[in-house]
PDB file of C-alpha atoms in Angstrom:
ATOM      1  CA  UNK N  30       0.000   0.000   0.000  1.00  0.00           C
ATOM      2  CA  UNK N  31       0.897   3.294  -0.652  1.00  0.00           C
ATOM      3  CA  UNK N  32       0.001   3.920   3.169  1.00  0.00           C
ATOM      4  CA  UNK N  33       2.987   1.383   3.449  1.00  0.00           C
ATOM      5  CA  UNK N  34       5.260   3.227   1.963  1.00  0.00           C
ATOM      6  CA  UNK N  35       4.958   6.928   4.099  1.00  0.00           C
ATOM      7  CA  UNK N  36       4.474   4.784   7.435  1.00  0.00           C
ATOM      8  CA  UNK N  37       8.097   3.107   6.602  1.00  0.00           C
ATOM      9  CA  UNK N  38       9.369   6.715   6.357  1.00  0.00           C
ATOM     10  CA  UNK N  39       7.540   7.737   9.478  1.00  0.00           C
ATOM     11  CA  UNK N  40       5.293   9.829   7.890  1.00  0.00           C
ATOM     12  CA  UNK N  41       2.213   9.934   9.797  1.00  0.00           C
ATOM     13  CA  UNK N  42       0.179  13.213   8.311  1.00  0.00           C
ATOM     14  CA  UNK N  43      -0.853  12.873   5.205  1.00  0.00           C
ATOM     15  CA  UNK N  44      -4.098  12.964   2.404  1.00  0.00           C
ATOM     16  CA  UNK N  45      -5.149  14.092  -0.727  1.00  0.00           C
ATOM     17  CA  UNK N  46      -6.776  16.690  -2.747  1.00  0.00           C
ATOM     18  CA  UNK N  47      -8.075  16.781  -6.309  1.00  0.00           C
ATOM     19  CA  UNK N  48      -5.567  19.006  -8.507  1.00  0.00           C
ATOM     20  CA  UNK N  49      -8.603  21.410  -9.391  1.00  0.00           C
ATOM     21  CA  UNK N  50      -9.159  22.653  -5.698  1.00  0.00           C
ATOM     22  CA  UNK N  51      -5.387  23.428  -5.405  1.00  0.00           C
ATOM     23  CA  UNK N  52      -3.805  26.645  -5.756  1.00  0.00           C
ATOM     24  CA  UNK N  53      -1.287  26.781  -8.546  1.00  0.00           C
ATOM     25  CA  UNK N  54       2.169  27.978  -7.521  1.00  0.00           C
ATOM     26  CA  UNK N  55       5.445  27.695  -9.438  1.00  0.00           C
ATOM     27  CA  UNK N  56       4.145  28.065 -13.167  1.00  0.00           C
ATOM     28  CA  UNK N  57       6.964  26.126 -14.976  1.00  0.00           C
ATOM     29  CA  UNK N  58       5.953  23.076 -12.697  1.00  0.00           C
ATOM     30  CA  UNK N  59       2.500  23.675 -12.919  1.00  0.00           C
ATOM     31  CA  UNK N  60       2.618  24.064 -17.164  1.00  0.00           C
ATOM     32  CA  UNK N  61       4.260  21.165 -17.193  1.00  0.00           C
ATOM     33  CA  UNK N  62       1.342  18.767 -15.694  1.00  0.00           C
ATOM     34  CA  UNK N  63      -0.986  16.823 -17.191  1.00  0.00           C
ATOM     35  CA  UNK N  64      -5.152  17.630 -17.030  1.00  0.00           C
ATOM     36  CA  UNK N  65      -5.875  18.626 -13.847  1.00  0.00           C
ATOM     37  CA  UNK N  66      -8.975  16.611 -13.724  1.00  0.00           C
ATOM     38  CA  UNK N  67      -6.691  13.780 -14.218  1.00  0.00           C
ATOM     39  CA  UNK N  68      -4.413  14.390 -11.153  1.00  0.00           C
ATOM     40  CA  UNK N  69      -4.875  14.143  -7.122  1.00  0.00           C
ATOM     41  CA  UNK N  70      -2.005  15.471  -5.000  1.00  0.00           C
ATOM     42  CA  UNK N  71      -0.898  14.121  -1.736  1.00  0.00           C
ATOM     43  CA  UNK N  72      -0.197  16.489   0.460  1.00  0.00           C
ATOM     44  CA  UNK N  73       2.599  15.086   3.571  1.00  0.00           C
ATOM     45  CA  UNK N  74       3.964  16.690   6.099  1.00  0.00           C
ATOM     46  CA  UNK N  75       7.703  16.291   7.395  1.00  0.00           C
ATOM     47  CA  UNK N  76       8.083  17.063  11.242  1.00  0.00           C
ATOM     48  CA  UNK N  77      11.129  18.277  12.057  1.00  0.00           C
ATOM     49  CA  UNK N  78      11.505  19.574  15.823  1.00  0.00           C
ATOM     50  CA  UNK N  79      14.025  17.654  18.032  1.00  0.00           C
ATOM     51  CA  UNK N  80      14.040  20.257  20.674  1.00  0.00           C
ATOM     52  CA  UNK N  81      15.993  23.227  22.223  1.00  0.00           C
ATOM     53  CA  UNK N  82      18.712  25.292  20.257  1.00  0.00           C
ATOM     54  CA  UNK N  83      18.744  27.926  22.946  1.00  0.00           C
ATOM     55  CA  UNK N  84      17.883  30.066  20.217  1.00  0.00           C
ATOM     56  CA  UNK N  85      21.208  30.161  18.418  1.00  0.00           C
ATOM     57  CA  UNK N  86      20.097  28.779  15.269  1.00  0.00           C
ATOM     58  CA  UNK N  87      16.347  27.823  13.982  1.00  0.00           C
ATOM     59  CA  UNK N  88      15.334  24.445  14.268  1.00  0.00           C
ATOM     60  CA  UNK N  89      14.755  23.872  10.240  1.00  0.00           C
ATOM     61  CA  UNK N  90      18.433  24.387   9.856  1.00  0.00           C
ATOM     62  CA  UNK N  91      19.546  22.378  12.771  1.00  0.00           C
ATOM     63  CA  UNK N  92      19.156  19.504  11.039  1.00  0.00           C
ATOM     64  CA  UNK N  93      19.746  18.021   7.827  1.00  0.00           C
ATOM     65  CA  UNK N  94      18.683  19.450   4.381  1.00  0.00           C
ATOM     66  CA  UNK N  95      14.683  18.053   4.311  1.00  0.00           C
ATOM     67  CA  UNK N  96      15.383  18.317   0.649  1.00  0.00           C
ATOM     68  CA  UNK N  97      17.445  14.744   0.561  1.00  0.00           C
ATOM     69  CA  UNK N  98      14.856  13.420   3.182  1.00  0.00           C
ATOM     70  CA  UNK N  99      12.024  14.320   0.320  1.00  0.00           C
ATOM     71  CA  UNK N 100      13.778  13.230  -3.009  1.00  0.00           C
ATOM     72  CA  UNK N 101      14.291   9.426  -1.215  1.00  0.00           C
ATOM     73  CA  UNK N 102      10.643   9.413   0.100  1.00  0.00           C
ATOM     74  CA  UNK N 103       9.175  10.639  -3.624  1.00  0.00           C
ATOM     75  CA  UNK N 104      11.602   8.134  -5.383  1.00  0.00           C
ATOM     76  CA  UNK N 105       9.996   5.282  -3.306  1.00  0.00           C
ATOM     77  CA  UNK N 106       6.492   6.411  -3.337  1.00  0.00           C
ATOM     78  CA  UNK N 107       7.027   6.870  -7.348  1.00  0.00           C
ATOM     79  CA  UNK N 108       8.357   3.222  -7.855  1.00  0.00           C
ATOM     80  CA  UNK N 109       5.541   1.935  -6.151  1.00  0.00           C
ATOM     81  CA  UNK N 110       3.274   3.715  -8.031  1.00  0.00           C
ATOM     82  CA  UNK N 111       4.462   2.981 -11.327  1.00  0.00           C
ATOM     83  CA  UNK N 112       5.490  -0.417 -10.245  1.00  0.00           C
ATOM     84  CA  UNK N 113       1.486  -1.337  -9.142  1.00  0.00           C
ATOM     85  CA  UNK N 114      -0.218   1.276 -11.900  1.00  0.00           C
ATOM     86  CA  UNK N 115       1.818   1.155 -14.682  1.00  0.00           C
ATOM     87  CA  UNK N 116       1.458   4.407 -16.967  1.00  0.00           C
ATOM     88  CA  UNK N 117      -0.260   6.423 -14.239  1.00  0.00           C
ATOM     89  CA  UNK N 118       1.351  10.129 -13.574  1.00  0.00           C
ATOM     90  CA  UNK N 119       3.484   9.917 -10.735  1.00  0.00           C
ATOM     91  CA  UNK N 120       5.677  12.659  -9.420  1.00  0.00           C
ATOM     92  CA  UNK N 121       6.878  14.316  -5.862  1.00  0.00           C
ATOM     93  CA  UNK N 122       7.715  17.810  -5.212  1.00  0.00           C
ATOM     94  CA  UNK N 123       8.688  19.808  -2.244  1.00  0.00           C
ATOM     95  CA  UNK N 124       9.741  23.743  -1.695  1.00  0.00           C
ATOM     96  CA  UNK N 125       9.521  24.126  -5.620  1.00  0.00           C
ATOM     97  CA  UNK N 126       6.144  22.710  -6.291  1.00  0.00           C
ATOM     98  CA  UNK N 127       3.282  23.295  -8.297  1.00  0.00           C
ATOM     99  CA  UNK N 128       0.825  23.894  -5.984  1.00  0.00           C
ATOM    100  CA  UNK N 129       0.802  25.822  -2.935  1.00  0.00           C
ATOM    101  CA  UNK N 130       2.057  24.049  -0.333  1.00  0.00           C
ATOM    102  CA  UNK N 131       0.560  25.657   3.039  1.00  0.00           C
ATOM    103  CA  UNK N 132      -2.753  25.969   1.391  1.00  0.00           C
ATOM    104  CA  UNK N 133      -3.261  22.678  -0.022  1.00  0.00           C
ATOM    105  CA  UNK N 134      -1.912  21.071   3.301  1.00  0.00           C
ATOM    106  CA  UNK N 135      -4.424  23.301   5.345  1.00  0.00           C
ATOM    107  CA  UNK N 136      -7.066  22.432   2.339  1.00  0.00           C
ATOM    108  CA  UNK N 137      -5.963  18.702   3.351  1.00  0.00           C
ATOM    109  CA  UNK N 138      -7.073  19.141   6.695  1.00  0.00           C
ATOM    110  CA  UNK N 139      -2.947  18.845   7.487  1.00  0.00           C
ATOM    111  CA  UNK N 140      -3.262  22.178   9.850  1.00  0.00           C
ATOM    112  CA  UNK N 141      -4.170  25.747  10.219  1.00  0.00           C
ATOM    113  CA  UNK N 142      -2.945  28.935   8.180  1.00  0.00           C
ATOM    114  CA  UNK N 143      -1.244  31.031  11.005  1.00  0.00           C
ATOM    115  CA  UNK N 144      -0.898  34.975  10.323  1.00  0.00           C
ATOM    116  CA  UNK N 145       2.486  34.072  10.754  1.00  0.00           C
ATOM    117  CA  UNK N 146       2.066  32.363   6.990  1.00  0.00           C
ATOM    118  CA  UNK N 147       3.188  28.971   7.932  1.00  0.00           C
ATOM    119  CA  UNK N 148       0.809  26.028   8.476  1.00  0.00           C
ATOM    120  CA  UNK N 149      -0.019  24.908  12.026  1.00  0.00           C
ATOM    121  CA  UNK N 150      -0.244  21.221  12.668  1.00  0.00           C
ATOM    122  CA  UNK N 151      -2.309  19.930  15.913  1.00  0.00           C
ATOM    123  CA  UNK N 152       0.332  17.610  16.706  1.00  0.00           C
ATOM    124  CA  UNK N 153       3.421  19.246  15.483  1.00  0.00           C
ATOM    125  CA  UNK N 154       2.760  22.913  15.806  1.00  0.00           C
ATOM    126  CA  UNK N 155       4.537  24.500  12.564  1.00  0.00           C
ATOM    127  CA  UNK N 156       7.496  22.773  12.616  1.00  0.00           C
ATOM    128  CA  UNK N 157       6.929  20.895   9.624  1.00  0.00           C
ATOM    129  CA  UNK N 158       7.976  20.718   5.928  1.00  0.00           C
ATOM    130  CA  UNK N 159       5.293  20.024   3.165  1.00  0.00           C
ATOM    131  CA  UNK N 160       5.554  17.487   0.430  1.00  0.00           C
ATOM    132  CA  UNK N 161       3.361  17.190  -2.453  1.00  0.00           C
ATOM    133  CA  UNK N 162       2.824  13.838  -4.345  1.00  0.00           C
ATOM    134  CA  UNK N 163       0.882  14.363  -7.382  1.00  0.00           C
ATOM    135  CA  UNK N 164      -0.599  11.392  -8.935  1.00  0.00           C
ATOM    136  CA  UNK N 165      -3.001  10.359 -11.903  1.00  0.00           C
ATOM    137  CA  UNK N 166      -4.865   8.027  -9.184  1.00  0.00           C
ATOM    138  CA  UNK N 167      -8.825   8.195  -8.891  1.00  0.00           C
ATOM    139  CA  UNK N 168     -10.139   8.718  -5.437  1.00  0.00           C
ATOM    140  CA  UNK N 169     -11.144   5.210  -5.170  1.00  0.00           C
ATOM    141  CA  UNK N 170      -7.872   3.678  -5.967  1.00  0.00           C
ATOM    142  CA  UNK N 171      -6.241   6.084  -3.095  1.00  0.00           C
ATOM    143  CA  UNK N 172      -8.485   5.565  -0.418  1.00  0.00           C
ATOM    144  CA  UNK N 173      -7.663   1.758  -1.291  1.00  0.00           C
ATOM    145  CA  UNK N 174      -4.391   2.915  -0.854  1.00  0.00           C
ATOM    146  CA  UNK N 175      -4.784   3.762   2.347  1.00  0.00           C
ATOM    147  CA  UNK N 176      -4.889   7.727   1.824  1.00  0.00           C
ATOM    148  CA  UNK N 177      -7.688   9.709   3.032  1.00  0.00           C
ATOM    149  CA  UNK N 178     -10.068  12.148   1.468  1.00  0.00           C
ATOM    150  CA  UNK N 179      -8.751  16.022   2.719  1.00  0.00           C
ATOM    151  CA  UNK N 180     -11.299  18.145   3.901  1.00  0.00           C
ATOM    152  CA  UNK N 181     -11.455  20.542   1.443  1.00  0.00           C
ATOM    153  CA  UNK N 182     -11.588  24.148   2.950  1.00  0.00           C
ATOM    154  CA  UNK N 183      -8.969  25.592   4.790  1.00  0.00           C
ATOM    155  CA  UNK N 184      -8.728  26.548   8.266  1.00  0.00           C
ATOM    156  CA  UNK N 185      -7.128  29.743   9.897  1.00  0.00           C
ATOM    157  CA  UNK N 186      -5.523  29.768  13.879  1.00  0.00           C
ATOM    158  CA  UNK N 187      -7.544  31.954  16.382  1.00  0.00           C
ATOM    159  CA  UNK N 188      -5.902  35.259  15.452  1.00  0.00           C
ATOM    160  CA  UNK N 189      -4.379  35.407  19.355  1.00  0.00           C
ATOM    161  CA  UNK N 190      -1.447  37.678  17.357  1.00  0.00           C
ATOM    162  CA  UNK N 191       1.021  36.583  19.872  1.00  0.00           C
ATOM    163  CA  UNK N 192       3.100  35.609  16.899  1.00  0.00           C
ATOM    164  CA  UNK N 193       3.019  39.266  16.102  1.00  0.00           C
ATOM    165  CA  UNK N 194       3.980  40.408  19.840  1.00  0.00           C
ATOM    166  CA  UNK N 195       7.061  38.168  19.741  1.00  0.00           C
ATOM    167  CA  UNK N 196       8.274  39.182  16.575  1.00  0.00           C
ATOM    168  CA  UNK N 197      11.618  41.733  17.215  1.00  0.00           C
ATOM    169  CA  UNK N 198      11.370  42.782  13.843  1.00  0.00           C
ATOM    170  CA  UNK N 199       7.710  43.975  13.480  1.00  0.00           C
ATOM    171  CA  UNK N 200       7.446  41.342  10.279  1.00  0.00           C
ATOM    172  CA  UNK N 201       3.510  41.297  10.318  1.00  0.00           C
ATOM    173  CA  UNK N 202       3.656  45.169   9.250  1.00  0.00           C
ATOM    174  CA  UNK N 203       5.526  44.937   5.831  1.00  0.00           C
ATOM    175  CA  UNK N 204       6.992  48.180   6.329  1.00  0.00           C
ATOM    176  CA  UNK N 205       9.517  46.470   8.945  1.00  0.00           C
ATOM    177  CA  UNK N 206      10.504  43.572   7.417  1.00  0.00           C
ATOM    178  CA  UNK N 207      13.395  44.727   6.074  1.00  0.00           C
ATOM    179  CA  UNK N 208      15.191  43.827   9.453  1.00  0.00           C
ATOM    180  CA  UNK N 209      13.367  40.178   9.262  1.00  0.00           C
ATOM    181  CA  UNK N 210      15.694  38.527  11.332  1.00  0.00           C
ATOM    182  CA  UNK N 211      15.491  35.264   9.236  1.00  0.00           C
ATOM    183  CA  UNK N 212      15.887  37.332   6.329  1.00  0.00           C
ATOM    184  CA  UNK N 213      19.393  39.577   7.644  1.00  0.00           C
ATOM    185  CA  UNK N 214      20.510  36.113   9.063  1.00  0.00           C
ATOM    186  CA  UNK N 215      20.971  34.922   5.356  1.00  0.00           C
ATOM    187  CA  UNK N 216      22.181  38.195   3.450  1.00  0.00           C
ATOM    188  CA  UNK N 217      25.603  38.310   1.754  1.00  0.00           C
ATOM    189  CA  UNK N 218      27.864  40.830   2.371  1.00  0.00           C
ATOM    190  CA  UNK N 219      28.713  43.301   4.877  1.00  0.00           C
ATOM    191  CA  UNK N 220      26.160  43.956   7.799  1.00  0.00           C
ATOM    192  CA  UNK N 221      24.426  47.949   7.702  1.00  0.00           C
ATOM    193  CA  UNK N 222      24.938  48.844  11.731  1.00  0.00           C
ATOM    194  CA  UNK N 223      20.603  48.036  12.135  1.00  0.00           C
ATOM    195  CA  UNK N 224      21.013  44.990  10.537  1.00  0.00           C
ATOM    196  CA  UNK N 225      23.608  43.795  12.947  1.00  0.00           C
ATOM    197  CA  UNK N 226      21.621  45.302  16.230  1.00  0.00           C
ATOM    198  CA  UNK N 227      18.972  42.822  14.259  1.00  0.00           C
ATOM    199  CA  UNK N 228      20.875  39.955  14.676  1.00  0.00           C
ATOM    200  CA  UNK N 229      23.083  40.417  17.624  1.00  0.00           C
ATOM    201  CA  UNK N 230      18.557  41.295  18.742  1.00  0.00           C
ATOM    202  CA  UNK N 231      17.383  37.734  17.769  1.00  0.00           C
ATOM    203  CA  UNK N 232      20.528  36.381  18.814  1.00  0.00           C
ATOM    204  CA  UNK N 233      20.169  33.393  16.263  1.00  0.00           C
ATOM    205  CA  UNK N 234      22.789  32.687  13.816  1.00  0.00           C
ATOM    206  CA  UNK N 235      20.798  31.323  10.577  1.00  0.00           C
ATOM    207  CA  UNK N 236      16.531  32.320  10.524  1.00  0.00           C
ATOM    208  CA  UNK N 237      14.340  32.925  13.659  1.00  0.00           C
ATOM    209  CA  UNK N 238      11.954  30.976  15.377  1.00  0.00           C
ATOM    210  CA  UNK N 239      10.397  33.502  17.762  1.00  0.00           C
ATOM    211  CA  UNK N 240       7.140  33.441  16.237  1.00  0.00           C
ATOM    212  CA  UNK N 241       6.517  29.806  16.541  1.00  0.00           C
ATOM    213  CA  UNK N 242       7.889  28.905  19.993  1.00  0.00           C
ATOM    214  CA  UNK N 243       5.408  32.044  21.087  1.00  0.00           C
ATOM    215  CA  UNK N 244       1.978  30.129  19.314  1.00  0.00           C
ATOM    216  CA  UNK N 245      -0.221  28.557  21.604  1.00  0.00           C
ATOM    217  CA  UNK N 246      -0.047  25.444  19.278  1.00  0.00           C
ATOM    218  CA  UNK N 247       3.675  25.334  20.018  1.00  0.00           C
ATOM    219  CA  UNK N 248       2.950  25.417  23.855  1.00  0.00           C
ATOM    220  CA  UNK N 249       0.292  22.330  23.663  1.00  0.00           C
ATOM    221  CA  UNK N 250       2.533  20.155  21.625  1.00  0.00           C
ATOM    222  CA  UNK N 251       4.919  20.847  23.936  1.00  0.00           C
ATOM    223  CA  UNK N 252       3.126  19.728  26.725  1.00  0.00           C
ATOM    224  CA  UNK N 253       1.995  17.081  25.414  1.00  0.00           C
ATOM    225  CA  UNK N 254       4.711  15.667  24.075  1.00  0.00           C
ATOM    226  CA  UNK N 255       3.327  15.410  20.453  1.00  0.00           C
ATOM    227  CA  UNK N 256       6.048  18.078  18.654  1.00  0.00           C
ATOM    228  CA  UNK N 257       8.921  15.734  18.580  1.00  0.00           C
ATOM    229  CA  UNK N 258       9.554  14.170  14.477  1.00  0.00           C
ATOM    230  CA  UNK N 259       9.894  10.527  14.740  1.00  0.00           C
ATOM    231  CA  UNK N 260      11.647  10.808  11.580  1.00  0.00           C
ATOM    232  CA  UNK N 261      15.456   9.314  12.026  1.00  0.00           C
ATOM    233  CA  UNK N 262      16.750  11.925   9.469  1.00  0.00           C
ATOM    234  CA  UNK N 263      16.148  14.742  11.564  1.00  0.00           C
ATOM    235  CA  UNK N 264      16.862  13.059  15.197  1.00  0.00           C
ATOM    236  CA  UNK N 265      20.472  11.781  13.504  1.00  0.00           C
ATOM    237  CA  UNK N 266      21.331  15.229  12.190  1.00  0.00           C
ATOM    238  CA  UNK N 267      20.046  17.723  15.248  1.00  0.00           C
ATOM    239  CA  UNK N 268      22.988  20.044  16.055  1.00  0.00           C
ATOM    240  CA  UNK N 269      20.829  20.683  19.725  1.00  0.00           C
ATOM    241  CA  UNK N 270      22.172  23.627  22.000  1.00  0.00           C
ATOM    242  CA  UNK N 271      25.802  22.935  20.455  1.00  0.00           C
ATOM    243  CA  UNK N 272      25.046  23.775  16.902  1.00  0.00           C
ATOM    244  CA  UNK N 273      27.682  27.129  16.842  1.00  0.00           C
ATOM    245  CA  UNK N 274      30.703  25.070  18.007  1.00  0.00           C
ATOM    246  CA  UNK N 275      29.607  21.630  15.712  1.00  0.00           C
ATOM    247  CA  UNK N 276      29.077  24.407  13.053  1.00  0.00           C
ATOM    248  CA  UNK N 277      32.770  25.775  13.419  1.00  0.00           C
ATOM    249  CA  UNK N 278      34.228  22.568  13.404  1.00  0.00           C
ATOM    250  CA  UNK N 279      32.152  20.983  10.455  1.00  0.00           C
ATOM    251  CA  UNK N 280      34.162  19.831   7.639  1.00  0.00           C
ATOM    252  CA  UNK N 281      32.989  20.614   4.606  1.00  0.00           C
ATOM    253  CA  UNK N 282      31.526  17.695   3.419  1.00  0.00           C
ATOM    254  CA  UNK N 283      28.976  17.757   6.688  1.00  0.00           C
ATOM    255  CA  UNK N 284      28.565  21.545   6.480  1.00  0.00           C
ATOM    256  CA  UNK N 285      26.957  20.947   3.299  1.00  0.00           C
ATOM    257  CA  UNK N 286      24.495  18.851   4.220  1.00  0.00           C
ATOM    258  CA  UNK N 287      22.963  21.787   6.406  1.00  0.00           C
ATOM    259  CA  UNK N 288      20.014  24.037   4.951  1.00  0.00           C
ATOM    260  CA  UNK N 289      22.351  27.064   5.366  1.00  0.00           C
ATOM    261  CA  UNK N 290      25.332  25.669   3.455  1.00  0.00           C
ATOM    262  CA  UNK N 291      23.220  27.470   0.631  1.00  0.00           C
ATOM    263  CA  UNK N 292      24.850  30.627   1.117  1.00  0.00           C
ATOM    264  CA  UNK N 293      28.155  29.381   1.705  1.00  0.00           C
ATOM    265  CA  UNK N 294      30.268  29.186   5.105  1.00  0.00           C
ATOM    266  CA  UNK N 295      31.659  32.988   4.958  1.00  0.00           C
ATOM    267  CA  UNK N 296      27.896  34.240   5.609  1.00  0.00           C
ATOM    268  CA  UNK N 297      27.238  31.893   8.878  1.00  0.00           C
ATOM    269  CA  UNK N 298      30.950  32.491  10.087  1.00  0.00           C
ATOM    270  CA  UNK N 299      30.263  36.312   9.824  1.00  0.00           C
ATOM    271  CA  UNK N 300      26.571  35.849  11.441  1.00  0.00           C
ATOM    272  CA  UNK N 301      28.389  33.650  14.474  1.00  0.00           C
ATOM    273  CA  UNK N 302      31.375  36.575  14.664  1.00  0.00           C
ATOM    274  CA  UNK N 303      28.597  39.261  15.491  1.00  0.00           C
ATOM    275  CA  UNK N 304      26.561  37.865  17.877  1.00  0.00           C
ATOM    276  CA  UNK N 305      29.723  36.970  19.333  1.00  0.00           C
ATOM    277  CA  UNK N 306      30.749  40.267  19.949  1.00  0.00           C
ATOM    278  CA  UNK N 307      27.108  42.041  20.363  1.00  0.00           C
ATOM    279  CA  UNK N 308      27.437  39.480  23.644  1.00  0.00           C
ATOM    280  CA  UNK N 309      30.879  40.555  25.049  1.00  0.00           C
ATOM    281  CA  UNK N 310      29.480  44.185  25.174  1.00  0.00           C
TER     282      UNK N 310
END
C-alpha cells in the first residue's frame, strides 16, 4: 500500500486533494502537468523539531537538508506507483512545487494557516515541511491505498497575534521587514549597523523561530509531548544547543548537508562573529 510506503518513512500526516481545488504555484511546474482533472495530489507533512537550540540557530536548519529526506521518500512512493499502476502520472515535489504548499496542506485538513504564513499542525505545531505527491490516481484507488479524502476548505488559527507580539522585527507590518531577522541572518555581504543590532537582537545565527515557539499550538505540543519528528533523518542530524561550536568545526563535506550551506560558510561564520561580539558588550 501506498500507506505502506509513508508509514516506513515515518510519515504519519498525510491525504489528498483533487488538482482542481489546489492553488497553482510555481508556473513552470504547474505548465508542465498533465489535465488537472486527471491528477490528485498528496499532500505530507515532514516534522522536524528535536528540541531546544537555545535560540542560536532555527530548528529547520539544525538539522539536515529536508530536501534529501524528500527526493528518497518521492523516489519510493514513485516506484511503487508505477510499479502497481503502470502508466499512471506519478511525481513528488517539495519547496519548488506546483501547488501551494501551506494551502493545499491546510485544504488537506494537514493544519491551520497562522498569520504568521506557515501552516499549524495539531500535533506538530509548525514545525513541519510540506511534500506534495501528485498522482493520476482516482479517489477510489487512493483511499484503497490507504490515503484519506482532505477536507477541502482551509482553516485559519484563532488570530491570538502573539506571533506578532514576539516578533523583534515587526514582520507582520511589511513596512519592517526589512530587518526580518530570518531574512538579515541569510544576506551576503557586509552587515548595515541596524542589521547587525537585528541579529546580535534575535541572537540566532541562521533564521528565527520567535514566532513559533510564542503560538499557543507550540505550547500544547509541547506539553503534550506530540512536537517531537519521529523521523530518524532529523533526530540523527540535530545540532541541539551545540550547533555554533559543531558548526565551526564541520568539515565541509557535513557543512553541506545543512540548509544554510546554501549561502556558503563565509555568511554563517560572519553571522556567528557578530553575535559573538554584540554578547561581550
Amino acid at each position: 500500500m501506498m500507506r505502506s510506503v509513508l508509514e516506513k518513512f515515518n510519515i504519519d500526516s498525510f491525504a489528498y486533494l483533487p488538482a482542481s481545488l489546489c492553488r497553482s504555484a510555481n508556473m513552470r511546474l504547474f505548465s508542465a502537468l498533465p489535465s488537472l482533472e486527471e491528477l490528485n495530489v498528496v499532500f505530507m507533512l515532514f516534522p522536524y523539531y528535536c528540541g531546544d537550540c537555545r535560540n542560536a540557530i532555527s530548528r529547520y536548519a539544525a538539522v539536515h537538508d529536508y530536501h534529501f529526506f524528500a527526493k528518497e521518500v518521492f523516489l519510493s512512493l514513485e516506484e511503487y506507483t508505477k510499479s502497481k499502476y503502470p502508466g499512471a502520472f506519478a511525481k513528488g515535489f517539495s519547496d519548488h512545487s506546483p501547488f501551494g504548499e501551506c494551502h493545499g496542506a491546510a485544504m488537506a485538513g494537514l493544519g491551520v494557516l497562522g498569520k504568521n504564513s506557515l501552516l499549524i499542525n495539531e500535533r506538530y505545531s509548525s514545525f513541519v515541511f510540506i511534500g506534495e505527491f501528485i498522482v493520476s490516481l482516482s479517489p477510489t484507488e487512493l483511499e484503497a491505498e490507504g490515503i484519506p479524502a482532505g477536507q477541502g476548505f482551509v482553516r485559519e488559527c484563532p488570530d491570538c497575534k502573539l506571533c506578532a507580539r514576539s516578533c523583534p522585527a515587526g514582520c507582520m507590518d511589511v513596512k519592517e521587514r526589512t530587518n526580518c531577522i530570518s531574512a538579515v541572518t541569510q544576506k551576503k555581504g557586509i552587515l548595515s549597523e541596524d542589521e547587525a543590532a537585528a541579529l546580535v537582537k534575535g541572537a540566532s545565527i541562521w533564521g528565527c523561530d520567535m514566532c513559533q515557539d510564542a503560538c499557543p499550538y507550540t505550547k500544547a505540543a509541547l506539553e503534550k509531548g506530540t512536537i517531537y519528528t519521529p523521523i530518524g533523518f532529523f533526530r540523527d542530524s540535530f545540532l541541539g544547543e551545540n550547533a555554533v561550536d559543531l558548526i565551526k568545526a564541520m568539515d565541509d563535506s557535513d557543512f553541506s548537508l545543512y540548509p544554510f550551506s546554501w549561502r556558503k560558510r563565509e555568511v554563517i561564520d560572519r553571522n556567528i562573529d557578530i553575535i559573538g561580539k554584540g554578547e561581550k558588550k
